mmCIF file of C-alpha atoms and ligand atoms in Angstrom:
data_model
loop_
_atom_site.group_PDB
_atom_site.id
_atom_site.type_symbol
_atom_site.label_atom_id
_atom_site.label_comp_id
_atom_site.label_asym_id
_atom_site.label_seq_id
_atom_site.Cartn_x
_atom_site.Cartn_y
_atom_site.Cartn_z
ATOM 1 C CA MET A 330 0.000 0.000 0.000
ATOM 2 C CA ASP A 331 1.104 3.565 -0.710
ATOM 3 C CA GLU A 332 3.110 4.800 2.249
ATOM 4 C CA ASN A 333 1.418 8.208 1.953
ATOM 5 C CA LEU A 334 -1.929 6.630 2.509
ATOM 6 C CA GLN A 335 -3.467 7.206 5.907
ATOM 7 C CA ASN A 336 -4.260 4.091 7.795
ATOM 8 C CA TYR A 337 -7.356 2.244 6.709
ATOM 9 C CA LYS A 338 -9.515 3.340 9.658
ATOM 10 C CA ASP A 339 -8.902 7.041 8.999
ATOM 11 C CA LEU A 340 -9.762 6.578 5.357
ATOM 12 C CA GLU A 341 -13.024 4.823 6.246
ATOM 13 C CA THR A 342 -13.971 7.713 8.521
ATOM 14 C CA ASP A 343 -13.008 10.287 5.870
ATOM 15 C CA ILE A 344 -15.099 8.554 3.215
ATOM 16 C CA HIS A 345 -18.049 8.481 5.587
ATOM 17 C CA ASP A 346 -17.614 12.169 6.458
ATOM 18 C CA ALA A 347 -17.132 13.102 2.787
ATOM 19 C CA THR A 348 -20.397 11.408 1.905
ATOM 20 C CA ARG A 349 -22.271 13.232 4.652
ATOM 21 C CA LEU A 350 -20.696 16.626 3.921
ATOM 22 C CA LEU A 351 -21.432 16.371 0.188
ATOM 23 C CA SER A 352 -25.068 15.446 0.875
ATOM 24 C CA GLU A 353 -25.328 18.523 3.085
ATOM 25 C CA GLY A 354 -23.988 20.866 0.409
ATOM 26 C CA GLY A 355 -20.374 20.855 1.613
ATOM 27 C CA LEU A 356 -17.130 21.112 -0.340
ATOM 28 C CA VAL A 357 -14.853 18.058 -0.290
ATOM 29 C CA ALA A 358 -11.504 17.538 -2.019
ATOM 30 C CA PHE A 359 -10.977 13.888 -2.940
ATOM 31 C CA PRO A 360 -8.537 11.761 -4.943
ATOM 32 C CA THR A 361 -9.213 10.369 -8.402
ATOM 33 C CA GLU A 362 -6.788 8.482 -10.642
ATOM 34 C CA THR A 363 -6.007 11.712 -12.561
ATOM 35 C CA VAL A 364 -5.754 14.603 -10.101
ATOM 36 C CA TYR A 365 -7.524 15.559 -6.854
ATOM 37 C CA GLY A 366 -10.993 17.011 -7.431
ATOM 38 C CA LEU A 367 -12.843 19.729 -5.532
ATOM 39 C CA GLY A 368 -16.306 18.204 -5.227
ATOM 40 C CA ALA A 369 -19.815 19.424 -4.516
ATOM 41 C CA ASP A 370 -23.366 18.136 -5.094
ATOM 42 C CA ALA A 371 -23.909 18.800 -8.833
ATOM 43 C CA ARG A 372 -27.614 19.539 -8.260
ATOM 44 C CA SER A 373 -27.085 22.241 -5.655
ATOM 45 C CA ASP A 374 -26.586 25.805 -6.958
ATOM 46 C CA LYS A 375 -25.337 26.893 -3.574
ATOM 47 C CA ALA A 376 -22.745 24.141 -3.227
ATOM 48 C CA VAL A 377 -21.518 24.526 -6.827
ATOM 49 C CA ALA A 378 -21.250 28.303 -6.424
ATOM 50 C CA ARG A 379 -18.792 27.676 -3.589
ATOM 51 C CA ILE A 380 -16.503 25.700 -5.942
ATOM 52 C CA PHE A 381 -16.197 28.724 -8.240
ATOM 53 C CA GLU A 382 -15.646 31.029 -5.275
ATOM 54 C CA VAL A 383 -12.961 28.917 -3.587
ATOM 55 C CA LYS A 384 -11.047 28.305 -6.828
ATOM 56 C CA GLY A 385 -11.470 31.855 -8.110
ATOM 57 C CA ARG A 386 -12.722 30.214 -11.295
ATOM 58 C CA PRO A 387 -14.438 32.249 -14.022
ATOM 59 C CA SER A 388 -18.145 31.328 -14.188
ATOM 60 C CA PHE A 389 -18.004 30.699 -17.977
ATOM 61 C CA ASN A 390 -15.784 27.667 -17.390
ATOM 62 C CA PRO A 391 -18.022 24.584 -16.943
ATOM 63 C CA LEU A 392 -17.277 21.685 -14.580
ATOM 64 C CA ILE A 393 -16.974 17.930 -15.078
ATOM 65 C CA VAL A 394 -19.624 15.820 -13.353
ATOM 66 C CA HIS A 395 -18.448 12.568 -11.750
ATOM 67 C CA VAL A 396 -20.693 9.525 -11.559
ATOM 68 C CA GLY A 397 -20.418 6.218 -9.748
ATOM 69 C CA SER A 398 -22.085 4.127 -12.439
ATOM 70 C CA VAL A 399 -22.961 4.092 -16.132
ATOM 71 C CA GLU A 400 -26.646 4.155 -15.133
ATOM 72 C CA ALA A 401 -26.140 7.417 -13.277
ATOM 73 C CA ALA A 402 -24.452 8.904 -16.371
ATOM 74 C CA LEU A 403 -27.353 7.806 -18.592
ATOM 75 C CA GLY A 404 -29.725 9.694 -16.305
ATOM 76 C CA ILE A 405 -27.784 12.929 -16.819
ATOM 77 C CA GLY A 406 -26.657 12.911 -20.472
ATOM 78 C CA GLU A 407 -27.831 11.638 -23.881
ATOM 79 C CA PHE A 408 -25.470 8.858 -24.924
ATOM 80 C CA ASN A 409 -25.601 7.836 -28.591
ATOM 81 C CA GLU A 410 -24.025 4.665 -29.956
ATOM 82 C CA VAL A 411 -20.564 6.202 -30.255
ATOM 83 C CA ALA A 412 -20.684 7.592 -26.725
ATOM 84 C CA LEU A 413 -21.709 4.171 -25.401
ATOM 85 C CA LYS A 414 -18.794 2.572 -27.234
ATOM 86 C CA LEU A 415 -16.424 4.998 -25.487
ATOM 87 C CA VAL A 416 -18.033 4.246 -22.121
ATOM 88 C CA ASP A 417 -17.576 0.560 -22.785
ATOM 89 C CA ALA A 418 -13.937 0.918 -23.717
ATOM 90 C CA PHE A 419 -12.724 3.457 -21.156
ATOM 91 C CA TRP A 420 -14.987 3.659 -18.069
ATOM 92 C CA PRO A 421 -14.202 3.673 -15.256
ATOM 93 C CA GLY A 422 -11.145 5.647 -16.314
ATOM 94 C CA PRO A 423 -9.547 8.939 -17.305
ATOM 95 C CA LEU A 424 -11.881 9.813 -20.207
ATOM 96 C CA THR A 425 -14.463 12.615 -19.974
ATOM 97 C CA ILE A 426 -17.233 12.553 -22.570
ATOM 98 C CA VAL A 427 -19.184 15.715 -23.463
ATOM 99 C CA VAL A 428 -22.773 14.830 -24.440
ATOM 100 C CA PRO A 429 -26.142 16.659 -24.654
ATOM 101 C CA LEU A 430 -27.541 17.388 -21.191
ATOM 102 C CA LYS A 431 -30.834 15.919 -19.978
ATOM 103 C CA LYS A 432 -32.621 18.878 -18.419
ATOM 104 C CA GLU A 433 -34.689 16.655 -16.122
ATOM 105 C CA ALA A 434 -31.521 15.484 -14.351
ATOM 106 C CA GLY A 435 -31.681 18.719 -12.379
ATOM 107 C CA ILE A 436 -27.971 19.559 -12.707
ATOM 108 C CA SER A 437 -27.232 23.106 -11.566
ATOM 109 C CA SER A 438 -26.841 25.443 -14.558
ATOM 110 C CA LEU A 439 -23.683 26.770 -12.888
ATOM 111 C CA VAL A 440 -22.063 23.382 -13.579
ATOM 112 C CA THR A 441 -22.576 23.636 -17.349
ATOM 113 C CA ALA A 442 -22.097 27.420 -17.504
ATOM 114 C CA GLY A 443 -25.463 27.449 -19.275
ATOM 115 C CA LEU A 444 -24.316 25.140 -22.113
ATOM 116 C CA PRO A 445 -26.736 22.536 -23.545
ATOM 117 C CA THR A 446 -24.028 19.889 -23.065
ATOM 118 C CA ILE A 447 -22.441 18.229 -20.052
ATOM 119 C CA ALA A 448 -19.004 16.723 -19.396
ATOM 120 C CA LEU A 449 -19.280 13.333 -17.612
ATOM 121 C CA ARG A 450 -16.731 10.941 -16.235
ATOM 122 C CA MET A 451 -16.604 7.831 -14.041
ATOM 123 C CA PRO A 452 -13.363 7.851 -12.047
ATOM 124 C CA ASP A 453 -11.309 4.696 -11.648
ATOM 125 C CA HIS A 454 -10.378 5.230 -8.001
ATOM 126 C CA LYS A 455 -11.693 3.267 -5.054
ATOM 127 C CA VAL A 456 -11.977 6.294 -2.759
ATOM 128 C CA ALA A 457 -13.824 8.401 -5.362
ATOM 129 C CA GLN A 458 -16.114 5.449 -6.073
ATOM 130 C CA ALA A 459 -16.798 4.803 -2.386
ATOM 131 C CA ILE A 460 -17.765 8.453 -1.868
ATOM 132 C CA LEU A 461 -20.055 8.460 -4.916
ATOM 133 C CA GLU A 462 -21.637 5.203 -3.834
ATOM 134 C CA GLY A 463 -22.089 6.335 -0.238
ATOM 135 C CA ALA A 464 -23.778 9.594 -1.172
ATOM 136 C CA GLY A 465 -25.892 7.883 -3.839
ATOM 137 C CA VAL A 466 -27.402 5.418 -1.374
ATOM 138 C CA HIS A 467 -29.557 8.125 0.181
ATOM 139 C CA ARG A 468 -30.068 10.318 -2.877
ATOM 140 C CA ALA A 469 -30.932 8.765 -6.244
ATOM 141 C CA GLY A 470 -29.216 10.477 -9.166
ATOM 142 C CA PHE A 471 -26.479 11.881 -6.950
ATOM 143 C CA ALA A 472 -23.403 13.144 -8.821
ATOM 144 C CA ILE A 473 -20.373 15.205 -7.911
ATOM 145 C CA ALA A 474 -19.327 18.292 -9.843
ATOM 146 C CA ALA A 475 -15.569 18.555 -9.474
ATOM 147 C CA PRO A 476 -12.852 20.582 -11.129
ATOM 148 C CA SER A 477 -9.248 19.986 -10.180
ATOM 149 C CA ALA A 478 -8.683 21.014 -6.551
ATOM 150 C CA ASN A 479 -6.355 23.966 -7.175
ATOM 151 C CA SER A 480 -6.784 27.736 -7.319
ATOM 152 C CA SER A 481 -7.735 28.696 -10.866
ATOM 153 C CA GLY A 482 -4.694 28.948 -13.147
ATOM 154 C CA ARG A 483 -2.304 27.130 -10.822
ATOM 155 C CA ILE A 484 -0.725 23.673 -11.010
ATOM 156 C CA SER A 485 -3.182 20.791 -10.523
ATOM 157 C CA PRO A 486 -2.801 18.709 -7.329
ATOM 158 C CA THR A 487 -1.708 15.083 -7.422
ATOM 159 C CA SER A 488 -1.400 14.595 -3.650
ATOM 160 C CA TYR A 489 -3.108 15.550 -0.398
ATOM 161 C CA VAL A 490 -0.293 17.965 0.457
ATOM 162 C CA HIS A 491 -0.706 19.866 -2.837
ATOM 163 C CA VAL A 492 -4.391 20.482 -2.036
ATOM 164 C CA LYS A 493 -3.666 21.337 1.582
ATOM 165 C CA ASN A 494 -1.018 23.920 0.618
ATOM 166 C CA ASP A 495 -3.225 25.585 -1.968
ATOM 167 C CA LEU A 496 -6.791 25.459 -0.601
ATOM 168 C CA GLY A 497 -6.218 24.464 3.033
ATOM 169 C CA SER A 498 -9.010 25.665 5.283
ATOM 170 C CA LYS A 499 -11.233 26.893 2.439
ATOM 171 C CA VAL A 500 -12.693 23.396 2.020
ATOM 172 C CA ASP A 501 -14.681 21.309 4.503
ATOM 173 C CA LEU A 502 -12.554 18.174 4.104
ATOM 174 C CA ILE A 503 -9.607 16.868 2.103
ATOM 175 C CA VAL A 504 -9.609 13.090 1.760
ATOM 176 C CA ASP A 505 -6.089 11.633 1.559
ATOM 177 C CA GLY A 506 -5.779 8.885 -1.035
ATOM 178 C CA GLY A 507 -2.035 9.097 -1.604
ATOM 179 C CA GLU A 508 -0.517 10.096 -4.936
ATOM 180 C CA THR A 509 -2.718 9.873 -8.020
ATOM 181 C CA SER A 510 -1.768 7.129 -10.472
ATOM 182 C CA LYS A 511 -2.206 8.960 -13.808
ATOM 183 C CA GLY A 512 -1.104 12.458 -12.828
ATOM 184 C CA LEU A 513 -2.719 14.450 -15.660
ATOM 185 C CA GLU A 514 -6.362 15.518 -15.953
ATOM 186 C CA SER A 515 -8.677 13.308 -17.997
ATOM 187 C CA THR A 516 -8.778 13.309 -21.781
ATOM 188 C CA ILE A 517 -11.927 15.161 -22.935
ATOM 189 C CA VAL A 518 -13.786 14.299 -26.151
ATOM 190 C CA THR A 519 -17.065 15.142 -27.792
ATOM 191 C CA ILE A 520 -18.823 13.543 -30.757
ATOM 192 C CA LYS A 521 -19.506 15.620 -33.822
ATOM 193 C CA GLU A 522 -21.616 14.951 -36.907
ATOM 194 C CA ASN A 523 -20.111 16.691 -39.908
ATOM 195 C CA ALA A 524 -22.783 18.337 -42.065
ATOM 196 C CA ASP A 525 -20.630 18.181 -45.208
ATOM 197 C CA LYS A 526 -20.614 14.381 -45.411
ATOM 198 C CA GLU A 527 -21.705 14.385 -49.093
ATOM 199 C CA ASP A 528 -18.722 16.540 -50.052
ATOM 200 C CA GLY A 529 -16.358 13.829 -48.938
ATOM 201 C CA GLY A 530 -16.436 14.874 -45.257
ATOM 202 C CA ARG A 531 -15.968 12.219 -42.639
ATOM 203 C CA GLY A 532 -19.465 11.953 -41.133
ATOM 204 C CA THR A 533 -19.143 11.264 -37.430
ATOM 205 C CA VAL A 534 -15.833 12.262 -35.858
ATOM 206 C CA LEU A 535 -14.481 12.626 -32.351
ATOM 207 C CA HIS A 536 -13.277 16.036 -31.275
ATOM 208 C CA LEU A 537 -10.455 16.054 -28.774
ATOM 209 C CA LEU A 538 -11.065 18.956 -26.376
ATOM 210 C CA ARG A 539 -8.205 18.192 -23.985
ATOM 211 C CA PRO A 540 -5.420 15.611 -24.411
ATOM 212 C CA GLY A 541 -4.743 13.243 -21.517
ATOM 213 C CA THR A 542 -3.418 9.784 -20.762
ATOM 214 C CA VAL A 543 -6.092 8.183 -22.958
ATOM 215 C CA THR A 544 -4.365 8.844 -26.280
ATOM 216 C CA VAL A 545 -5.684 9.708 -29.757
ATOM 217 C CA ALA A 546 -4.547 6.304 -31.034
ATOM 218 C CA GLU A 547 -6.518 4.527 -28.283
ATOM 219 C CA LEU A 548 -9.635 6.605 -29.002
ATOM 220 C CA GLU A 549 -9.443 5.889 -32.745
ATOM 221 C CA GLN A 550 -8.916 2.199 -32.141
ATOM 222 C CA ALA A 551 -11.834 1.865 -29.727
ATOM 223 C CA SER A 552 -14.307 3.979 -31.711
ATOM 224 C CA GLY A 553 -13.255 3.222 -35.277
ATOM 225 C CA LEU A 554 -13.570 6.985 -35.883
ATOM 226 C CA THR A 555 -11.145 9.730 -36.756
ATOM 227 C CA VAL A 556 -10.123 12.047 -33.929
ATOM 228 C CA GLU A 557 -9.830 15.725 -34.820
ATOM 229 C CA SER A 558 -8.106 18.020 -32.403
ATOM 230 C CA SER A 559 -9.911 21.082 -31.149
ATOM 231 C CA VAL A 560 -7.222 21.724 -28.595
ATOM 232 C CA LEU A 561 -5.956 25.253 -28.375
ATOM 233 C CA HIS A 562 -2.610 25.507 -30.162
ATOM 234 C CA ILE A 563 -0.023 27.506 -28.366
ATOM 235 C CA HIS A 564 2.698 29.293 -30.265
ATOM 236 C CA GLU A 565 6.215 30.205 -29.177
ATOM 237 C CA ASP A 566 5.113 33.777 -28.472
ATOM 238 C CA GLY A 567 2.483 32.494 -26.041
ATOM 239 C CA VAL A 568 -0.427 33.314 -28.334
ATOM 240 C CA GLY A 569 -3.041 30.621 -28.786
ATOM 241 C CA SER A 570 -5.321 29.746 -31.670
ATOM 242 C CA ASP A 571 -8.021 27.151 -32.152
ATOM 243 C CA GLY A 572 -6.595 24.586 -34.558
ATOM 244 C CA ASN A 573 -10.036 23.900 -35.960
ATOM 245 C CA ASP A 574 -13.463 25.387 -36.490
ATOM 246 C CA GLY A 575 -14.767 22.939 -33.900
ATOM 247 C CA PRO A 576 -15.643 23.661 -30.290
ATOM 248 C CA ILE A 577 -12.888 24.117 -27.766
ATOM 249 C CA ALA A 578 -13.208 23.287 -24.101
ATOM 250 C CA PRO A 579 -14.174 26.711 -22.788
ATOM 251 C CA GLY A 580 -11.839 26.261 -19.879
ATOM 252 C CA SER A 581 -8.792 25.404 -21.932
ATOM 253 C CA LEU A 582 -7.239 28.652 -20.924
ATOM 254 C CA LEU A 583 -3.952 29.426 -22.540
ATOM 255 C CA ARG A 584 -2.373 30.663 -19.343
ATOM 256 C CA HIS A 585 -2.749 27.803 -16.923
ATOM 257 C CA TYR A 586 -0.704 25.527 -14.652
ATOM 258 C CA ALA A 587 1.285 28.564 -13.592
ATOM 259 C CA PRO A 588 4.142 27.923 -11.202
ATOM 260 C CA ARG A 589 5.755 30.911 -9.511
ATOM 261 C CA ALA A 590 8.885 30.270 -11.557
ATOM 262 C CA ARG A 591 9.295 31.031 -15.254
ATOM 263 C CA VAL A 592 9.157 27.867 -17.365
ATOM 264 C CA ARG A 593 11.534 27.363 -20.310
ATOM 265 C CA LEU A 594 10.812 24.471 -22.681
ATOM 266 C CA ASN A 595 12.986 22.166 -24.825
ATOM 267 C CA VAL A 596 16.156 22.870 -22.893
ATOM 268 C CA LEU A 597 19.107 20.548 -23.533
ATOM 269 C CA GLU A 598 21.735 22.771 -21.883
ATOM 270 C CA ALA A 599 20.415 24.608 -18.838
ATOM 271 C CA GLU A 600 21.960 27.888 -17.709
ATOM 272 C CA GLU A 601 23.596 28.181 -14.333
ATOM 273 C CA GLY A 602 21.063 28.746 -11.565
ATOM 274 C CA GLU A 603 18.170 27.212 -13.465
ATOM 275 C CA ALA A 604 16.279 24.303 -11.949
ATOM 276 C CA VAL A 605 15.831 21.362 -14.305
ATOM 277 C CA LEU A 606 12.881 19.059 -14.887
ATOM 278 C CA GLY A 607 14.286 16.055 -16.720
ATOM 279 C CA PHE A 608 13.938 12.319 -17.218
ATOM 280 C CA GLY A 609 15.910 9.219 -18.148
ATOM 281 C CA PRO A 610 18.732 7.240 -16.511
ATOM 282 C CA ASP A 611 21.541 9.583 -17.622
ATOM 283 C CA ASP A 612 19.899 12.940 -17.030
ATOM 284 C CA ARG A 613 21.988 15.098 -14.663
ATOM 285 C CA HIS A 614 22.196 18.746 -13.670
ATOM 286 C CA GLU A 615 24.363 20.726 -11.247
ATOM 287 C CA GLY A 616 21.809 22.376 -8.986
ATOM 288 C CA HIS A 617 18.115 21.823 -8.413
ATOM 289 C CA PHE A 618 16.978 18.838 -10.407
ATOM 290 C CA TYR A 619 13.913 16.584 -10.527
ATOM 291 C CA ASN A 620 13.947 13.340 -12.503
ATOM 292 C CA LEU A 621 10.404 12.633 -13.736
ATOM 293 C CA SER A 622 11.265 9.043 -14.631
ATOM 294 C CA GLU A 623 14.608 7.325 -14.133
ATOM 295 C CA ALA A 624 13.425 4.720 -16.629
ATOM 296 C CA GLY A 625 12.427 7.355 -19.184
ATOM 297 C CA ASP A 626 8.876 5.975 -19.200
ATOM 298 C CA MET A 627 6.476 8.638 -20.561
ATOM 299 C CA MET A 628 3.504 7.386 -18.481
ATOM 300 C CA GLU A 629 5.651 7.915 -15.378
ATOM 301 C CA VAL A 630 6.686 11.352 -16.654
ATOM 302 C CA ALA A 631 2.960 12.205 -16.927
ATOM 303 C CA GLN A 632 2.261 10.785 -13.474
ATOM 304 C CA ARG A 633 5.007 12.862 -11.826
ATOM 305 C CA LEU A 634 4.857 16.038 -13.949
ATOM 306 C CA PHE A 635 2.781 18.211 -11.597
ATOM 307 C CA ALA A 636 4.631 16.858 -8.542
ATOM 308 C CA GLY A 637 7.910 17.865 -10.226
ATOM 309 C CA LEU A 638 6.643 21.362 -10.984
ATOM 310 C CA HIS A 639 5.286 21.708 -7.428
ATOM 311 C CA TYR A 640 8.606 20.484 -6.017
ATOM 312 C CA LEU A 641 10.958 22.779 -7.984
ATOM 313 C CA ASP A 642 8.601 25.716 -7.521
ATOM 314 C CA GLY A 643 8.571 25.044 -3.783
ATOM 315 C CA LEU A 644 12.373 25.326 -3.712
ATOM 316 C CA GLY A 645 12.005 28.891 -4.932
ATOM 317 C CA ALA A 646 13.571 28.335 -8.358
ATOM 318 C CA SER A 647 13.191 31.428 -10.536
ATOM 319 C CA ILE A 648 13.449 29.465 -13.787
ATOM 320 C CA ILE A 649 12.433 25.867 -14.413
ATOM 321 C CA ALA A 650 14.088 24.455 -17.559
ATOM 322 C CA VAL A 651 12.329 21.432 -19.042
ATOM 323 C CA ARG A 652 13.947 18.796 -21.260
ATOM 324 C CA PRO A 653 12.387 18.229 -24.710
ATOM 325 C CA ILE A 654 9.535 15.708 -24.763
ATOM 326 C CA ALA A 655 8.465 13.986 -28.001
ATOM 327 C CA ASP A 656 4.987 15.066 -29.164
ATOM 328 C CA GLU A 657 3.581 11.561 -29.492
ATOM 329 C CA GLY A 658 1.313 9.312 -27.405
ATOM 330 C CA VAL A 659 0.960 10.687 -23.881
ATOM 331 C CA GLY A 660 3.708 13.208 -24.779
ATOM 332 C CA VAL A 661 0.983 15.253 -26.524
ATOM 333 C CA ALA A 662 -0.813 15.745 -23.179
ATOM 334 C CA ILE A 663 2.432 16.393 -21.281
ATOM 335 C CA ASN A 664 3.457 19.074 -23.793
ATOM 336 C CA ASP A 665 -0.025 20.606 -23.708
ATOM 337 C CA ARG A 666 0.298 21.214 -19.948
ATOM 338 C CA LEU A 667 3.915 22.386 -20.243
ATOM 339 C CA ARG A 668 3.133 24.900 -23.015
ATOM 340 C CA ARG A 669 0.375 26.406 -20.894
ATOM 341 C CA ALA A 670 2.715 26.608 -17.903
ATOM 342 C CA ALA A 671 5.331 28.310 -20.105
ATOM 343 C CA ALA A 672 2.792 30.693 -21.670
ATOM 344 C CA SER A 673 1.608 31.762 -18.228
ATOM 345 C CA SER A 674 5.174 32.521 -17.238
ATOM 346 C CA LEU A 675 5.555 35.020 -20.111
ATOM 347 C CA ASP A 676 3.506 37.394 -17.970
ATOM 348 C CA LYS A 677 6.252 37.440 -15.359
HETATM 349 O O1 LIG B 476 -9.258 14.517 -14.528
HETATM 350 C C1 LIG B 476 -10.117 15.405 -14.491
HETATM 351 O O2 LIG B 476 -10.869 15.630 -15.443
HETATM 352 C C2 LIG B 476 -10.211 16.217 -13.204
HETATM 353 C C3 LIG B 476 -10.663 15.289 -12.087
HETATM 354 C C4 LIG B 476 -10.945 16.010 -10.809
HETATM 355 O O3 LIG B 476 -11.768 14.543 -12.513
HETATM 356 N N1 LIG B 476 -11.089 17.326 -13.354
HETATM 357 C C5 LIG B 476 -10.776 18.422 -14.113
HETATM 358 O O4 LIG B 476 -11.704 19.437 -14.104
HETATM 359 O O5 LIG B 476 -9.746 18.512 -14.743
HETATM 360 P P1 LIG B 476 -11.396 20.915 -14.593
HETATM 361 O O6 LIG B 476 -12.542 21.730 -14.157
HETATM 362 O O7 LIG B 476 -10.087 21.358 -14.117
HETATM 363 O O8 LIG B 476 -11.472 20.806 -16.149
HETATM 364 C C6 LIG B 476 -12.719 20.651 -16.757
HETATM 365 C C7 LIG B 476 -12.610 20.911 -18.224
HETATM 366 C C8 LIG B 476 -12.515 22.383 -18.529
HETATM 367 O O9 LIG B 476 -11.537 22.605 -19.519
HETATM 368 C C9 LIG B 476 -13.914 22.686 -19.064
HETATM 369 O O10 LIG B 476 -13.924 23.763 -19.927
HETATM 370 C C10 LIG B 476 -14.278 21.401 -19.744
HETATM 371 O O11 LIG B 476 -13.793 20.422 -18.864
HETATM 372 N N2 LIG B 476 -15.724 21.243 -19.884
HETATM 373 C C11 LIG B 476 -16.637 21.057 -18.914
HETATM 374 N N3 LIG B 476 -17.892 21.003 -19.421
HETATM 375 C C12 LIG B 476 -17.762 21.142 -20.753
HETATM 376 C C13 LIG B 476 -18.686 21.191 -21.843
HETATM 377 N N4 LIG B 476 -20.007 21.085 -21.660
HETATM 378 N N5 LIG B 476 -18.192 21.354 -23.093
HETATM 379 C C14 LIG B 476 -16.857 21.465 -23.300
HETATM 380 N N6 LIG B 476 -15.933 21.444 -22.302
HETATM 381 C C15 LIG B 476 -16.381 21.296 -21.054
HETATM 382 MG MG1 LIG B 477 -8.176 22.295 -13.744
#
């Protein structure tokens, strides 16, 4: 068992308390396999409003709703055949699917920022599942709205300590579930019917709204569809553009994941005094250094990325230099987060 994990009894008590607090409209930070979430009852305007307040999150940025079962998801969103295929292949797991919202589900309009769609996900984490199950026993259709449990624009939390340092006493409870196993926020997709099918268009396609550890190749394989990217492209000068005419996740803010330090990307030779975020068995640096994966395994790099940024930032580094990471597989998601961190540091 993870040595950071509290003993079993404490965890049982926390899960019980989390369930009660959420049912009463409280705010609870809890672990998922991706990052820690800041949860509230998705049907309570009052509780959801507190999420936005505590995070300092702009109200136009909608939240992901977490469910404990496929049934619960089907009560909240309209799932077509393609969406069901994705559910089958990836749930529970780090894939969020944006589908049309069922009004009768009674989800607070603050959650969706007034959009006719809703982002749903079923986390693959025993603590998150126990909390969802516990709260659902007394309230049918219960679901948890939860963004990442960090102040808006800052680095996402992958451990109890990260949440504690950032949000501390502003939340009613932080449940400690050790370090998260995936380390990056979920992949987000939506399904789009192309109107121009007759002109040689591709009919139904998947739109990638945010890259994550579920990769484009995995999505294409499971769905049999083409994945088009609607992810905001970030240029060297820190200016972003939508790569497509498609929808973008409204919250995919260009300046995000901001450490206190400036972030420099693709650095092979760091300058003196810079802290280095690297990986691989031979990576070395005189001075502050964090090895994301001794083995050079990109899934491990993803898992430890935010912890590495938190760590070097905590040492008071003024510049964090990051080694180049290949833009393939999970590297796409890693680079997406790093480019946003670097873009945010241009303001410094
Ligand atoms: O892994 C995760 O997804 C974590 C854990 C806690 O589950 N949650 C998370 O939430 O990353 P957050 O709020 O940090 O990111 C939610 C993203 C935002 O970019 C938001 O714009 C997008 O989901 N989103 C939510 N509803 C949407 C919708 N109806 N259409 C398009 N994008 C949506
Ligand atoms: Mg976030």
